[in-house]
Coordinates of C-alpha atoms in Angstrom, one line a residue:
X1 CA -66.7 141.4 24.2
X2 CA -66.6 137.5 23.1
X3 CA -65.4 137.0 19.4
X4 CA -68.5 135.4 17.3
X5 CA -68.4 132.3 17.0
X6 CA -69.2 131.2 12.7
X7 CA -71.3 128.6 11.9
X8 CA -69.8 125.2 10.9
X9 CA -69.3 124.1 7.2
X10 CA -72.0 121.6 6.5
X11 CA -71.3 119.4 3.3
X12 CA -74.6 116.7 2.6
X13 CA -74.4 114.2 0.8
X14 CA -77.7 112.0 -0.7
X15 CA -78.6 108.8 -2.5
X16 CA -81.5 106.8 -2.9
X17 CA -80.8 102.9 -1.9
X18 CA -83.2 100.4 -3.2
X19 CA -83.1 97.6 -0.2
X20 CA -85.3 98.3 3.2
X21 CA -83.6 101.2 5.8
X22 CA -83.3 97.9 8.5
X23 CA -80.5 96.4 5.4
X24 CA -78.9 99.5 4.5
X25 CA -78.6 100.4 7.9
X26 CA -77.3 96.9 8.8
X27 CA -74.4 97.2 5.7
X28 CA -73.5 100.8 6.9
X29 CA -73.1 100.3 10.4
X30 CA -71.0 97.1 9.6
X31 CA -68.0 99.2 9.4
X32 CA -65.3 96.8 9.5
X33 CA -66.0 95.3 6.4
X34 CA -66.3 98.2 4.6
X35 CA -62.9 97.7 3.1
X36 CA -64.1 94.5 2.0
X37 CA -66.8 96.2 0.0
X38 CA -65.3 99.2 -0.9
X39 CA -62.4 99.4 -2.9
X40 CA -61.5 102.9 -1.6
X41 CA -61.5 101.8 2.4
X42 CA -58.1 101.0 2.6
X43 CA -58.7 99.8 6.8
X44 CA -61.2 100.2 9.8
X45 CA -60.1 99.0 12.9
X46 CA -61.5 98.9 16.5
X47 CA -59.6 100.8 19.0
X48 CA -62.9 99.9 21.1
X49 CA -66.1 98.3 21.0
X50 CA -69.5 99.2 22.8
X51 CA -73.0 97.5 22.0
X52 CA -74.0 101.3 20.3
X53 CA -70.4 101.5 18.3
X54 CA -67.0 102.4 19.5
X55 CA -63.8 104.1 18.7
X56 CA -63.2 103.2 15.0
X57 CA -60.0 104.1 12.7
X58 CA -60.2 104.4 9.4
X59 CA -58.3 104.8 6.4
X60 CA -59.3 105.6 2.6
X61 CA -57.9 106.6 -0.8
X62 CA -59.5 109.9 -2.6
X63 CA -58.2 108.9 -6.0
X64 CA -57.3 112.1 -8.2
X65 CA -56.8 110.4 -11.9
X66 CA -54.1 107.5 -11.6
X67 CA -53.0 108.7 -8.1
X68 CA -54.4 107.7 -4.7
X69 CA -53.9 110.2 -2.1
X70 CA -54.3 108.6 1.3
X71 CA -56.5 109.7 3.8
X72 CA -56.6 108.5 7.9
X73 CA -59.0 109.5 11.2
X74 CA -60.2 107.9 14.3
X75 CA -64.0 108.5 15.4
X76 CA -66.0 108.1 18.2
X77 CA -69.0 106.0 16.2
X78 CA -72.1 105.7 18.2
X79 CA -75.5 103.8 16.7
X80 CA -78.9 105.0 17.3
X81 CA -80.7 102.0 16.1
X82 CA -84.3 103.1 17.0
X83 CA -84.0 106.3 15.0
X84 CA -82.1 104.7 12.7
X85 CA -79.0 107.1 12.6
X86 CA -75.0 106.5 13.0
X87 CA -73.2 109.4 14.4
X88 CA -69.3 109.7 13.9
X89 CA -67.2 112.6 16.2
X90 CA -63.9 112.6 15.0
X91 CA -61.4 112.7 16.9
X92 CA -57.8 112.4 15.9
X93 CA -56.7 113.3 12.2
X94 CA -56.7 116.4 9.9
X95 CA -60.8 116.4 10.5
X96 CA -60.5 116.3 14.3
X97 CA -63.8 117.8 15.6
X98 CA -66.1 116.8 13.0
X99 CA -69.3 115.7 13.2
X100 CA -70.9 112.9 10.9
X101 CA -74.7 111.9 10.5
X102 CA -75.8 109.2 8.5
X103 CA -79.8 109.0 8.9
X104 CA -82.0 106.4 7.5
X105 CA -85.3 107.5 5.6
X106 CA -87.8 104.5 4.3
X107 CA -89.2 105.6 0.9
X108 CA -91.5 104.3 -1.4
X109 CA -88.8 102.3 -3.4
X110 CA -86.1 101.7 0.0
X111 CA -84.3 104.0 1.7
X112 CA -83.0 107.7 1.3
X113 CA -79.4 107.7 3.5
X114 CA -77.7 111.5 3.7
X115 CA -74.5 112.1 5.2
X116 CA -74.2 115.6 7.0
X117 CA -70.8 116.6 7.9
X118 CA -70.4 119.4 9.9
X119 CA -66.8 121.2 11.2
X120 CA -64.8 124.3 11.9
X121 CA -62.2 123.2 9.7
X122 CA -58.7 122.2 10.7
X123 CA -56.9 123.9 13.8
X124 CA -54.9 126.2 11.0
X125 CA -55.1 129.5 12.4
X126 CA -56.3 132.2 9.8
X127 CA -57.0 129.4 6.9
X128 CA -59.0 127.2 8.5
X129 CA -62.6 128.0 7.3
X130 CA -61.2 128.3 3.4
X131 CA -59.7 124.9 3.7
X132 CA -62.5 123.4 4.7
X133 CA -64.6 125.2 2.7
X134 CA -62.6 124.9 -0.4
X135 CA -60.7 122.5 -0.5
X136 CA -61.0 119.8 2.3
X137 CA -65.2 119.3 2.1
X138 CA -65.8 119.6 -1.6
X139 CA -62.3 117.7 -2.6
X140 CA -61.7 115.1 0.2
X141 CA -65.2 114.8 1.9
X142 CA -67.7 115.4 -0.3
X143 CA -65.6 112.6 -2.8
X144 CA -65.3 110.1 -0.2
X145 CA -68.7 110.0 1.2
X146 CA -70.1 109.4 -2.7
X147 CA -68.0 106.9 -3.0
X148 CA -69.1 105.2 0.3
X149 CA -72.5 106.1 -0.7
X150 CA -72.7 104.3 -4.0
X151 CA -70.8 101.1 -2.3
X152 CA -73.1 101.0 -0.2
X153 CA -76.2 101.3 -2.0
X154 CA -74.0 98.4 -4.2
X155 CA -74.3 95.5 -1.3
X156 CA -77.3 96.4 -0.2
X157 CA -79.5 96.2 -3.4
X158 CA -77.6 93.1 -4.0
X159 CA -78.4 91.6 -1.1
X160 CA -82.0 92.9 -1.5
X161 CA -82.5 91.2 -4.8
X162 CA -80.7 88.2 -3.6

C-alpha cells in the first residue's frame, strides 16, 4: 500500500496596493532591484535570464529585534504577464521545493497582490511538516513576504501619485 501523501503547508499573505495591477506588477517582477527598494533584500542575482523570468538568487534579512538573521534561495521565476501572476519554484536552499504565487487582482482603489506559498517543508526526516509549520512559514516566510509586501506597495503608490 502507497504511504499518503499530506497536503502541503500553504502560508498567504495579502495587501491592498493603491497604484494600477500593470505598475505593481511591473515593480514586483523587477526583481533585481528589489534590494534597492527594500532594505531587507540583502541581493538578487541572475544565474539566467529568459523573456518570462529566469533562475534568480536571492538573499534577505528576517530581523528578530536588533539582530538580522540571514536568509538565501535560488528559484526558478517564471512571469505570466497576461494573467498577471509571477510564479517562483525554489530550488536550492532550506525551502527547496517550494512553490510561490504572486497574483494580481485590479480593485476599485488598485490592486490586491497575495502571495501563496506552498511546501512540504525541509528534507528533515520526521520534523519536517512541524518546521514548516511552526517555525519556518509563520517566522521566516510569513515575515519576509510582509515585508516585501509593504515595500512594494511603498514604490508603487509613489510612483502612482508621482
Amino acid at each position: 500500500m502507497a504511504a499518503r501523501r499530506r497536503a502541503p503547508v500553504i502560508r498567504i499573505d495579502r495587501r491592498e496596493v493603491a497604484a494600477e495591477v500593470a505598475r505593481v506588477f511591473a515593480i514586483a517582477a523587477a526583481v533585481e532591484r528589489w534590494p534597492e527598494w527594500l532594505p531587507h533584500y540583502r541581493w538578487v542575482r541572475f544565474h539566467a535570464r529568459r523573456d518570462d523570468g529566469g533562475v534568480v538568487e536571492m538573499a534577505a534579512w528576517r530581523p528578530f529585534g536588533p539582530l538580522n538573521y540571514p536568509t538565501w534561495w535560488v528559484s526558478d521565476m517564471k512571469l505570466e504577464r497576461d494573467v498577471p501572476r509571477i510564479r517562483f519554484r525554489h530550488v536550492r536552499g532550506i525551502t527547496r521545493g517550494m512553490d510561490v504565487a504572486w497574483d494580481f487582482e485590479a480593485r476599485e482603489r488598485g490592486a490586491l497582490v497575495t502571495i501563496t506559498h506552498r511546501w512540504d517543508g525541509p528534507a528533515w526526516p520526521l520534523i519536517r511538516r512541524p518546521v514548516a509549520e511552526l517555525v519556518i512559514g509563520p517566522v521566516f516566510i510569513h515575515a519576509i513576504a510582509q515585508r516585501t509586501l509593504a515595500g512594494i506597495a511603498r514604490v508603487a503608490e509613489a510612483a502612482e501619485a508621482a
